[in-house]
Amino acid sequence: MLKKNQIIEIKIDKIVNGGEGLGYYNDFAVFVPMSVPNDILKIKIISVKKSYARGLIEEIVEAGEERVEDRSKITFEDFQGCDFGMLQYSAQLKYKKLMVEDVMRKIGKLENVRVNDVLGSVEPYHYRNKIIEPFSKYNGEIITGFFKRKSHDVFQVEENILNSKLGNEIIRELKKILNREKVSVYDEKEHSGILRHIMVRTNSKDEAMVVLIINATKVEKRYKDILMELKNKIGQIKSIYVSLNNRRTNFALGEKNIFIWGEKSIKEEIDGIHFNISPKSFFQINLPQTKRLYNVAINYFENIENKYIVDAYSGTGTIAMILSKKAKKVYAIELVESATLDGVKTAQENEIENIQFINGAVEDKMLELINRGDKVDAVIFDPPRKGIEEKSLIKTSESGIKEIVYISCNPSTFARDAEILTRLGYKIDEVQPVDMFPGTSHTEVVGRFYK
Ligand SMILES: C[S@@+](CC[C@H](N)C(=O)[O-])C[C@H]1O[C@@H](n2cnc3c(N)ncnc32)[C@H](O)[C@@H]1O
């Protein structure tokens, strides 16, 4: 029997759903985060359960052939919090596909659904257009970074591999000024100190919005001066805010976002539609891959022209707006009010008139729509990770809707819902995974269900 803290040598057989490696020690399953198939590793056991244990890498004895070249990196922190960072990019795509196949078989009970190759990212690094980093102090110096696994200790890296390069540059320059000015850092235990988080949003024209999040009730001139100095150094900064957050909360942005300088929003464009991005707006973080994902999803519809389509879990209505160019009418149903309001505004600015924005839960509002007798030809679902409520799927089927396109950021709940939909009489031929989050084990999938 394995014991906690025991050091063992193990060979990794495969990567399982969730992204961890799996090997066997005397026939007992051991999960090892950050490991690669065919790795031979010295690991330290950190927990032992009835039927499996988990261990962390102490040393790479022999590296699997799909491991990245740098063998000095072994921990989650070494890979800057990227749980797939140890895999070469082509191998990341291979294992993401295998994970989707696995859940479609095991959870979806769908043996005959083809899983296509994952659409990989042209740029697997520096793809994030939104960065939020907490401030901390280390050896008397102001740092920013990300939290260590299961901890509130901040971990700093010189050049974050997922952040936009412009975002990294801005944060680096800002820290120089803040260190010189000796601004205090927020301490969550004491609920004192000023600097909480820095948020940088960038667009595809390489313009940036800077939001400094501080523990204060008003913006003193000192902080405005610091931000002006930063802007004078980096010409791509087009918009500056200070967010006031004096609550005891893990949520970064405060309720008041004070506009300091420049434009109130930065702009982004998808398919000819112009979006205004303000500090609070929801916007997909990997733009090129989002465009590809939307493209796959929309092309799955047999025919959009003159159709009545529901965009369920619509966020700010991005997909609804693209569909609205050809569809007769689109209903965009979204729970979060500010996202609905952002959508209304963007539609007005783009002179789109055939979208009805509906604020509320899909489970209630779709039912209302159908019961009201409004025509609905097809639905596109893009739910959060927990997937779709069964009653919404049943109602969709009962109302005679013959075509559903389903985008999901969680292949497991997608597979669960796919099983329900097939029981309700829908067919699905293929699943298309899209890599929205290179470096991580997350995969986005999209599929079309039809009767
Ligand atoms: C994955 S996002 C979809 C984003 C959008 N389709 C896009 O591409 O920008 C899921 C959205 O569902 C919303 N949501 C969560 N639960 C909901 C519910 N029960 N009813 C309606 N919307 C919900 C969330 O607020 C979030 O905006």
Short mmCIF file of C-alpha atoms and ligand atoms in Angstrom, two decimals:
data_model
loop_
_atom_site.label_atom_id
_atom_site.label_comp_id
_atom_site.label_asym_id
_atom_site.label_seq_id
_atom_site.Cartn_x
_atom_site.Cartn_y
_atom_site.Cartn_z
CA MET A 1 0.00 0.00 0.00
CA LEU A 2 1.31 3.44 -0.89
CA LYS A 3 1.82 6.03 1.83
CA LYS A 4 1.76 9.79 1.81
CA ASN A 5 5.24 11.30 1.24
CA GLN A 6 6.57 8.01 -0.14
CA ILE A 7 8.93 8.45 -3.09
CA ILE A 8 8.41 5.98 -5.92
CA GLU A 9 9.46 5.56 -9.52
CA ILE A 10 6.66 5.25 -12.05
CA LYS A 11 6.10 5.13 -15.79
CA ILE A 12 3.22 7.21 -17.17
CA ASP A 13 0.87 5.31 -19.50
CA LYS A 14 -1.58 7.93 -20.67
CA ILE A 15 -3.26 11.26 -20.11
CA VAL A 16 -6.79 11.06 -18.76
CA ASN A 17 -9.77 13.37 -18.82
CA GLY A 18 -8.88 16.38 -16.68
CA GLY A 19 -5.34 16.49 -18.07
CA GLU A 20 -3.38 14.46 -15.51
CA GLY A 21 -1.07 11.59 -16.40
CA LEU A 22 -1.89 8.09 -15.18
CA GLY A 23 0.56 5.33 -14.34
CA TYR A 24 0.38 2.14 -12.27
CA TYR A 25 2.45 1.20 -9.25
CA ASN A 26 1.99 -2.52 -8.55
CA ASP A 27 -1.35 -2.31 -10.39
CA PHE A 28 -2.50 0.63 -8.26
CA ALA A 29 -3.53 3.75 -10.23
CA VAL A 30 -1.46 6.86 -9.57
CA PHE A 31 -2.31 10.23 -11.08
CA VAL A 32 0.54 12.62 -11.73
CA PRO A 33 -0.18 16.23 -12.77
CA MET A 34 2.21 17.72 -15.35
CA SER A 35 3.33 14.31 -16.61
CA VAL A 36 3.61 13.00 -20.16
CA PRO A 37 3.01 9.45 -21.51
CA ASN A 38 6.24 7.37 -21.41
CA ASP A 39 7.79 9.65 -18.79
CA ILE A 40 9.70 7.66 -16.19
CA LEU A 41 9.47 9.76 -13.05
CA LYS A 42 10.48 9.90 -9.46
CA ILE A 43 7.36 11.16 -7.70
CA LYS A 44 6.30 11.99 -4.16
CA ILE A 45 2.89 10.66 -3.13
CA ILE A 46 0.70 13.50 -1.84
CA SER A 47 -2.57 11.64 -1.24
CA VAL A 48 -3.80 8.06 -1.13
CA LYS A 49 -7.45 7.12 -1.68
CA LYS A 50 -9.13 3.72 -1.80
CA SER A 51 -8.58 3.04 -5.46
CA TYR A 52 -5.97 5.59 -6.53
CA ALA A 53 -3.20 7.88 -5.34
CA ARG A 54 -1.78 11.18 -6.55
CA GLY A 55 1.85 12.20 -6.71
CA LEU A 56 3.95 15.18 -7.74
CA ILE A 57 7.05 14.97 -9.89
CA GLU A 58 10.35 15.16 -7.99
CA GLU A 59 12.61 14.26 -10.88
CA ILE A 60 12.34 13.27 -14.52
CA VAL A 61 14.34 10.06 -14.85
CA GLU A 62 13.56 9.65 -18.54
CA ALA A 63 11.36 12.06 -20.47
CA GLY A 64 8.47 10.95 -22.69
CA GLU A 65 9.07 11.87 -26.32
CA GLU A 66 6.23 14.42 -26.33
CA ARG A 67 7.64 16.45 -23.45
CA VAL A 68 8.89 19.96 -24.27
CA GLU A 69 12.63 20.25 -24.57
CA ASP A 70 13.36 22.09 -21.33
CA ARG A 71 13.65 19.26 -18.78
CA SER A 72 14.45 21.60 -15.90
CA LYS A 73 10.77 22.52 -15.63
CA ILE A 74 8.62 20.11 -13.67
CA THR A 75 6.02 21.89 -11.56
CA PHE A 76 2.75 23.68 -12.30
CA GLU A 77 4.48 26.93 -11.33
CA ASP A 78 7.45 26.21 -13.63
CA PHE A 79 4.92 26.14 -16.47
CA GLN A 80 3.28 29.37 -15.30
CA GLY A 81 0.08 27.66 -14.29
CA CYS A 82 -0.39 25.95 -17.67
CA ASP A 83 -1.40 22.37 -16.87
CA PHE A 84 -0.55 21.27 -20.44
CA GLY A 85 2.60 23.40 -20.68
CA MET A 86 4.86 20.33 -20.45
CA LEU A 87 3.47 18.92 -23.71
CA GLN A 88 4.63 19.89 -27.19
CA TYR A 89 1.77 21.69 -28.92
CA SER A 90 0.98 18.92 -31.42
CA ALA A 91 0.74 16.49 -28.48
CA GLN A 92 -1.60 18.84 -26.60
CA LEU A 93 -3.96 18.71 -29.59
CA LYS A 94 -3.66 14.93 -29.82
CA TYR A 95 -4.58 14.42 -26.14
CA LYS A 96 -7.41 16.94 -26.27
CA LYS A 97 -8.95 14.93 -29.09
CA LEU A 98 -8.49 11.67 -27.15
CA MET A 99 -10.15 13.22 -24.09
CA VAL A 100 -13.16 14.28 -26.18
CA GLU A 101 -13.39 10.79 -27.72
CA ASP A 102 -13.21 9.28 -24.27
CA VAL A 103 -16.09 11.31 -22.79
CA MET A 104 -18.24 10.84 -25.89
CA ARG A 105 -17.86 7.08 -25.43
CA LYS A 106 -17.98 6.81 -21.65
CA ILE A 107 -20.39 9.60 -20.68
CA GLY A 108 -22.27 10.13 -23.96
CA LYS A 109 -22.45 6.39 -24.75
CA LEU A 110 -22.05 7.44 -28.37
CA GLU A 111 -19.65 5.04 -30.08
CA ASN A 112 -20.26 6.16 -33.62
CA VAL A 113 -19.85 9.90 -33.37
CA ARG A 114 -16.72 11.02 -35.18
CA VAL A 115 -14.43 13.36 -33.27
CA ASN A 116 -12.53 15.54 -35.72
CA ASP A 117 -8.94 16.66 -35.22
CA VAL A 118 -8.76 19.64 -32.88
CA LEU A 119 -8.52 22.96 -34.68
CA GLY A 120 -5.26 24.18 -33.22
CA SER A 121 -4.28 27.75 -32.58
CA VAL A 122 -1.96 29.45 -35.06
CA GLU A 123 -0.43 31.22 -32.07
CA PRO A 124 -0.27 28.91 -29.03
CA TYR A 125 1.36 31.61 -26.90
CA HIS A 126 0.46 35.19 -25.98
CA TYR A 127 -3.15 34.77 -27.10
CA ARG A 128 -4.94 36.25 -24.07
CA ASN A 129 -6.51 39.65 -24.73
CA LYS A 130 -7.44 40.10 -21.06
CA ILE A 131 -5.04 39.85 -18.15
CA ILE A 132 -5.84 40.28 -14.49
CA GLU A 133 -2.93 39.85 -12.11
CA PRO A 134 -2.92 40.32 -8.33
CA PHE A 135 -0.28 42.51 -6.69
CA SER A 136 1.90 41.13 -3.94
CA LYS A 137 5.18 41.86 -2.19
CA TYR A 138 8.25 39.67 -2.38
CA ASN A 139 11.57 40.60 -0.75
CA GLY A 140 10.31 44.15 -0.33
CA GLU A 141 9.47 44.50 -4.02
CA ILE A 142 6.03 44.94 -5.62
CA ILE A 143 5.30 41.97 -7.87
CA THR A 144 2.32 40.69 -9.86
CA GLY A 145 1.58 37.23 -11.19
CA PHE A 146 -0.81 34.41 -10.55
CA PHE A 147 -1.73 32.36 -7.53
CA LYS A 148 0.14 29.12 -6.87
CA ARG A 149 -1.98 26.01 -7.04
CA LYS A 150 -4.44 25.91 -4.10
CA SER A 151 -2.76 28.88 -2.48
CA HIS A 152 -2.93 32.63 -2.13
CA ASP A 153 0.81 33.08 -2.63
CA VAL A 154 1.53 35.12 -5.73
CA PHE A 155 3.98 33.70 -8.23
CA GLN A 156 5.75 36.10 -10.58
CA VAL A 157 7.14 35.36 -14.04
CA GLU A 158 9.16 37.72 -16.17
CA GLU A 159 7.27 37.16 -19.44
CA ASN A 160 3.92 35.37 -19.07
CA ILE A 161 3.55 32.97 -21.99
CA LEU A 162 -0.22 33.32 -22.36
CA ASN A 163 -0.61 37.08 -21.89
CA SER A 164 -0.45 39.41 -24.86
CA LYS A 165 3.09 40.77 -25.25
CA LEU A 166 1.77 44.31 -24.96
CA GLY A 167 0.00 43.39 -21.71
CA ASN A 168 3.22 41.97 -20.29
CA GLU A 169 5.14 45.10 -21.29
CA ILE A 170 2.58 47.41 -19.68
CA ILE A 171 2.58 45.47 -16.42
CA ARG A 172 6.40 45.44 -16.33
CA GLU A 173 6.61 49.22 -16.81
CA LEU A 174 3.85 49.86 -14.28
CA LYS A 175 5.67 47.83 -11.63
CA LYS A 176 8.84 49.89 -12.14
CA ILE A 177 6.91 53.09 -11.42
CA LEU A 178 4.98 51.62 -8.48
CA ASN A 179 8.20 50.35 -6.90
CA ARG A 180 9.86 53.71 -7.30
CA GLU A 181 6.81 55.42 -5.78
CA LYS A 182 6.66 52.84 -2.98
CA VAL A 183 2.88 52.40 -3.20
CA SER A 184 1.50 49.97 -0.62
CA VAL A 185 0.11 46.58 -1.61
CA TYR A 186 -3.29 45.34 -0.42
CA ASP A 187 -3.15 42.78 2.37
CA GLU A 188 -6.27 40.65 2.37
CA LYS A 189 -5.90 39.51 5.99
CA GLU A 190 -5.51 43.05 7.33
CA HIS A 191 -7.77 44.55 4.65
CA SER A 192 -5.28 47.40 4.29
CA GLY A 193 -2.90 48.70 1.61
CA ILE A 194 -3.71 50.07 -1.85
CA LEU A 195 -2.74 47.97 -4.87
CA ARG A 196 -5.07 44.99 -5.48
CA HIS A 197 -5.01 43.95 -9.16
CA ILE A 198 -3.93 45.17 -12.54
CA MET A 199 -6.13 44.46 -15.54
CA VAL A 200 -4.99 45.01 -19.12
CA ARG A 201 -7.24 44.41 -22.11
CA THR A 202 -5.79 44.53 -25.60
CA ASN A 203 -7.30 44.33 -29.07
CA SER A 204 -6.11 43.02 -32.42
CA LYS A 205 -4.86 46.50 -33.39
CA ASP A 206 -2.46 46.21 -30.42
CA GLU A 207 -4.21 48.93 -28.44
CA ALA A 208 -4.62 48.60 -24.70
CA MET A 209 -6.95 49.52 -21.86
CA VAL A 210 -5.37 49.70 -18.40
CA VAL A 211 -7.47 49.28 -15.26
CA LEU A 212 -5.69 49.71 -11.94
CA ILE A 213 -7.74 48.14 -9.17
CA ILE A 214 -7.14 49.68 -5.76
CA ASN A 215 -8.48 49.49 -2.24
CA ALA A 216 -9.79 53.06 -1.93
CA THR A 217 -12.98 55.11 -2.08
CA LYS A 218 -11.62 57.81 -4.38
CA VAL A 219 -8.78 58.28 -6.85
CA GLU A 220 -6.02 60.44 -5.42
CA LYS A 221 -3.94 62.55 -7.80
CA ARG A 222 -0.89 60.41 -7.06
CA TYR A 223 -2.39 57.39 -8.83
CA LYS A 224 -3.53 59.46 -11.80
CA ASP A 225 0.04 60.79 -12.16
CA ILE A 226 1.44 57.25 -12.07
CA LEU A 227 -0.95 56.14 -14.81
CA MET A 228 -0.17 59.23 -16.92
CA GLU A 229 3.53 58.46 -16.68
CA LEU A 230 2.80 54.90 -17.81
CA LYS A 231 0.73 56.16 -20.76
CA ASN A 232 3.52 58.53 -21.81
CA LYS A 233 5.91 55.57 -21.89
CA ILE A 234 3.67 53.21 -23.85
CA GLY A 235 1.89 54.79 -26.78
CA GLN A 236 -0.44 51.83 -27.40
CA ILE A 237 -2.38 52.63 -24.22
CA LYS A 238 -5.64 54.17 -25.40
CA SER A 239 -7.83 53.99 -22.32
CA ILE A 240 -7.22 54.22 -18.57
CA TYR A 241 -9.48 53.47 -15.61
CA VAL A 242 -9.08 53.11 -11.88
CA SER A 243 -11.40 50.59 -10.29
CA LEU A 244 -12.28 51.20 -6.65
CA ASN A 245 -12.65 47.99 -4.71
CA ASN A 246 -12.71 48.30 -0.94
CA ARG A 247 -14.67 45.14 -0.25
CA ARG A 248 -13.36 41.92 1.25
CA THR A 249 -13.76 39.81 -1.84
CA ASN A 250 -11.82 37.61 -4.23
CA PHE A 251 -13.56 39.33 -7.12
CA ALA A 252 -11.04 41.64 -8.76
CA LEU A 253 -13.01 44.54 -10.24
CA GLY A 254 -14.72 46.98 -7.90
CA GLU A 255 -18.22 48.36 -8.37
CA LYS A 256 -16.96 51.81 -9.38
CA ASN A 257 -14.74 52.03 -12.43
CA ILE A 258 -13.51 55.61 -12.69
CA PHE A 259 -12.58 56.76 -16.17
CA ILE A 260 -9.22 58.54 -16.06
CA TRP A 261 -7.98 59.17 -19.58
CA GLY A 262 -8.38 58.44 -23.31
CA GLU A 263 -11.23 56.52 -24.92
CA LYS A 264 -13.96 55.01 -22.75
CA SER A 265 -13.65 51.69 -24.56
CA ILE A 266 -11.35 49.92 -26.96
CA LYS A 267 -12.82 48.36 -30.08
CA GLU A 268 -12.76 44.89 -31.54
CA GLU A 269 -14.31 43.52 -34.68
CA ILE A 270 -15.73 40.11 -35.50
CA ASP A 271 -17.32 39.45 -38.87
CA GLY A 272 -17.86 43.15 -39.57
CA ILE A 273 -19.55 43.78 -36.21
CA HIS A 274 -17.85 46.33 -33.98
CA PHE A 275 -17.71 45.65 -30.27
CA ASN A 276 -16.93 48.16 -27.54
CA ILE A 277 -14.87 46.65 -24.78
CA SER A 278 -15.11 48.41 -21.44
CA PRO A 279 -13.63 47.24 -18.11
CA LYS A 280 -16.63 45.04 -17.30
CA SER A 281 -17.58 43.72 -20.75
CA PHE A 282 -17.48 40.02 -21.37
CA PHE A 283 -15.37 39.20 -24.39
CA GLN A 284 -13.81 35.90 -25.46
CA ILE A 285 -10.12 35.92 -24.52
CA ASN A 286 -8.65 34.29 -27.65
CA LEU A 287 -9.95 36.24 -30.62
CA PRO A 288 -8.57 34.32 -33.64
CA GLN A 289 -9.81 31.00 -32.22
CA THR A 290 -13.18 32.53 -31.27
CA LYS A 291 -13.65 33.55 -34.89
CA ARG A 292 -12.90 30.01 -36.00
CA LEU A 293 -15.21 28.53 -33.37
CA TYR A 294 -18.10 30.79 -34.38
CA ASN A 295 -17.43 29.99 -38.00
CA VAL A 296 -17.63 26.24 -37.41
CA ALA A 297 -20.76 26.62 -35.29
CA ILE A 298 -22.60 28.85 -37.74
CA ASN A 299 -21.63 26.71 -40.73
CA TYR A 300 -23.20 23.74 -38.94
CA PHE A 301 -26.67 25.23 -39.51
CA GLU A 302 -28.17 23.78 -42.62
CA ASN A 303 -29.69 27.11 -43.52
CA ILE A 304 -29.92 30.38 -41.64
CA GLU A 305 -31.62 32.49 -44.24
CA ASN A 306 -35.00 33.76 -43.09
CA LYS A 307 -34.95 31.50 -40.02
CA TYR A 308 -36.01 32.26 -36.46
CA ILE A 309 -33.11 31.25 -34.21
CA VAL A 310 -32.58 31.28 -30.44
CA ASP A 311 -29.07 32.13 -29.17
CA ALA A 312 -29.33 30.54 -25.73
CA TYR A 313 -26.73 31.59 -23.12
CA SER A 314 -25.90 34.45 -25.43
CA GLY A 315 -23.51 36.51 -23.29
CA THR A 316 -23.36 39.88 -25.02
CA GLY A 317 -25.01 38.39 -28.11
CA THR A 318 -21.93 37.99 -30.25
CA ILE A 319 -23.23 34.90 -32.03
CA ALA A 320 -26.73 36.37 -32.29
CA MET A 321 -25.31 39.40 -34.09
CA ILE A 322 -23.43 37.30 -36.61
CA LEU A 323 -26.53 35.15 -37.21
CA SER A 324 -28.74 38.23 -37.52
CA LYS A 325 -27.12 39.15 -40.83
CA LYS A 326 -28.92 36.29 -42.55
CA ALA A 327 -31.60 35.12 -40.11
CA LYS A 328 -35.07 36.60 -40.04
CA LYS A 329 -34.97 37.04 -36.29
CA VAL A 330 -32.70 36.02 -33.41
CA TYR A 331 -33.68 35.77 -29.75
CA ALA A 332 -30.66 36.25 -27.45
CA ILE A 333 -31.32 34.83 -23.99
CA GLU A 334 -28.82 35.68 -21.23
CA LEU A 335 -28.93 35.62 -17.43
CA VAL A 336 -26.54 38.46 -16.59
CA GLU A 337 -28.21 41.83 -17.00
CA SER A 338 -25.09 43.85 -17.82
CA ALA A 339 -24.25 41.41 -20.64
CA THR A 340 -27.76 41.80 -22.07
CA LEU A 341 -27.49 45.60 -21.82
CA ASP A 342 -24.07 45.54 -23.53
CA GLY A 343 -25.65 43.47 -26.29
CA VAL A 344 -28.52 45.91 -26.77
CA LYS A 345 -26.04 48.77 -27.06
CA THR A 346 -23.76 46.97 -29.52
CA ALA A 347 -26.73 45.98 -31.69
CA GLN A 348 -27.90 49.60 -31.78
CA GLU A 349 -24.43 50.87 -32.66
CA ASN A 350 -24.22 48.35 -35.50
CA GLU A 351 -27.78 49.14 -36.63
CA ILE A 352 -28.95 45.58 -36.09
CA GLU A 353 -32.70 45.48 -35.61
CA ASN A 354 -33.70 41.83 -35.86
CA ILE A 355 -32.44 40.66 -32.46
CA GLN A 356 -34.67 40.50 -29.42
CA PHE A 357 -32.56 40.50 -26.24
CA ILE A 358 -34.19 38.60 -23.41
CA ASN A 359 -32.74 38.85 -19.93
CA GLY A 360 -33.33 35.78 -17.77
CA ALA A 361 -32.62 32.08 -17.41
CA VAL A 362 -32.74 29.90 -20.49
CA GLU A 363 -34.78 27.30 -18.59
CA ASP A 364 -37.59 29.87 -18.05
CA LYS A 365 -37.33 32.20 -21.01
CA MET A 366 -37.10 29.57 -23.72
CA LEU A 367 -40.20 27.94 -22.35
CA GLU A 368 -42.03 31.29 -22.35
CA LEU A 369 -41.00 31.92 -25.92
CA ILE A 370 -42.19 28.53 -27.08
CA ASN A 371 -45.42 28.65 -25.06
CA ARG A 372 -46.16 32.08 -26.49
CA GLY A 373 -46.25 30.36 -29.86
CA ASP A 374 -43.33 32.34 -31.32
CA LYS A 375 -41.78 30.60 -34.26
CA VAL A 376 -38.39 28.99 -33.53
CA ASP A 377 -36.63 27.05 -36.28
CA ALA A 378 -33.32 26.31 -34.57
CA VAL A 379 -31.34 26.90 -31.39
CA ILE A 380 -27.69 27.53 -30.68
CA PHE A 381 -26.67 26.72 -27.10
CA ASP A 382 -23.41 27.96 -25.53
CA PRO A 383 -23.86 27.22 -21.82
CA PRO A 384 -21.36 27.62 -18.97
CA ARG A 385 -19.35 24.59 -17.82
CA LYS A 386 -22.23 22.90 -16.03
CA GLY A 387 -24.08 22.40 -19.32
CA ILE A 388 -27.81 22.62 -20.10
CA GLU A 389 -30.70 21.77 -17.77
CA GLU A 390 -32.44 18.61 -18.92
CA LYS A 391 -35.85 20.30 -18.94
CA SER A 392 -34.64 22.84 -21.52
CA LEU A 393 -33.53 19.98 -23.77
CA ILE A 394 -36.85 18.17 -23.32
CA LYS A 395 -38.82 21.32 -24.06
CA THR A 396 -36.71 22.03 -27.16
CA SER A 397 -37.47 18.56 -28.44
CA GLU A 398 -41.19 18.66 -27.56
CA SER A 399 -41.63 21.96 -29.34
CA GLY A 400 -40.57 20.39 -32.62
CA ILE A 401 -37.24 22.22 -33.05
CA LYS A 402 -35.30 20.04 -35.46
CA GLU A 403 -31.87 21.61 -35.39
CA ILE A 404 -29.58 22.43 -32.48
CA VAL A 405 -26.00 23.65 -32.63
CA TYR A 406 -24.27 23.17 -29.30
CA ILE A 407 -21.02 24.91 -28.30
CA SER A 408 -19.46 23.82 -25.03
CA CYS A 409 -16.40 24.66 -22.97
CA ASN A 410 -16.75 21.37 -21.09
CA PRO A 411 -16.68 18.16 -23.16
CA SER A 412 -17.96 16.08 -20.19
CA THR A 413 -21.24 17.96 -19.80
CA PHE A 414 -21.50 18.21 -23.59
CA ALA A 415 -21.32 14.39 -23.73
CA ARG A 416 -23.89 14.07 -20.93
CA ASP A 417 -26.28 16.39 -22.79
CA ALA A 418 -25.55 14.64 -26.10
CA GLU A 419 -26.73 11.40 -24.52
CA ILE A 420 -29.99 13.09 -23.44
CA LEU A 421 -30.52 14.63 -26.87
CA THR A 422 -30.03 11.31 -28.65
CA ARG A 423 -32.56 9.73 -26.26
CA LEU A 424 -34.93 12.51 -27.32
CA GLY A 425 -34.49 11.46 -30.94
CA TYR A 426 -31.75 13.79 -32.19
CA LYS A 427 -28.81 12.56 -34.21
CA ILE A 428 -25.25 13.81 -34.14
CA ASP A 429 -22.62 12.81 -36.69
CA GLU A 430 -19.47 14.56 -35.55
CA VAL A 431 -17.92 16.73 -32.89
CA GLN A 432 -15.45 19.48 -33.71
CA PRO A 433 -13.03 20.42 -30.92
CA VAL A 434 -11.46 23.88 -31.12
CA ASP A 435 -8.41 24.84 -29.07
CA MET A 436 -9.36 28.12 -27.45
CA PHE A 437 -6.91 27.71 -24.57
CA PRO A 438 -3.50 26.42 -25.69
CA GLY A 439 -1.23 25.43 -22.81
CA THR A 440 -4.19 24.26 -20.73
CA SER A 441 -6.11 20.99 -20.78
CA HIS A 442 -9.36 22.82 -21.63
CA THR A 443 -11.07 22.19 -24.94
CA GLU A 444 -14.06 23.80 -26.57
CA VAL A 445 -16.31 21.54 -28.63
CA VAL A 446 -19.14 22.12 -31.04
CA GLY A 447 -21.64 19.75 -32.59
CA ARG A 448 -24.89 19.74 -34.54
CA PHE A 449 -27.93 17.75 -33.42
CA TYR A 450 -30.79 17.21 -35.84
CA LYS A 451 -34.00 15.28 -36.32
C1 LIG B 1 -20.01 30.36 -22.37
S1 LIG B 1 -20.82 31.87 -22.08
C2 LIG B 1 -21.52 32.22 -23.64
C3 LIG B 1 -20.94 33.39 -24.27
C4 LIG B 1 -21.39 33.81 -25.64
N1 LIG B 1 -22.08 32.82 -26.42
C5 LIG B 1 -20.16 34.28 -26.38
O1 LIG B 1 -19.62 33.54 -27.19
O2 LIG B 1 -19.70 35.39 -26.07
C6 LIG B 1 -22.22 31.36 -21.15
C7 LIG B 1 -23.18 32.47 -20.79
O3 LIG B 1 -24.34 31.90 -20.16
C8 LIG B 1 -24.80 32.78 -19.13
N2 LIG B 1 -25.66 31.95 -18.27
C9 LIG B 1 -25.32 31.13 -17.25
N3 LIG B 1 -26.38 30.45 -16.79
C10 LIG B 1 -27.45 30.87 -17.52
C11 LIG B 1 -28.83 30.54 -17.52
N4 LIG B 1 -29.32 29.65 -16.68
N5 LIG B 1 -29.62 31.15 -18.43
C12 LIG B 1 -29.11 32.06 -19.30
N6 LIG B 1 -27.81 32.41 -19.35
C13 LIG B 1 -27.00 31.83 -18.46
C14 LIG B 1 -23.53 33.32 -18.55
O4 LIG B 1 -23.78 34.54 -17.91
C15 LIG B 1 -22.64 33.48 -19.80
O5 LIG B 1 -22.79 34.76 -20.37
#
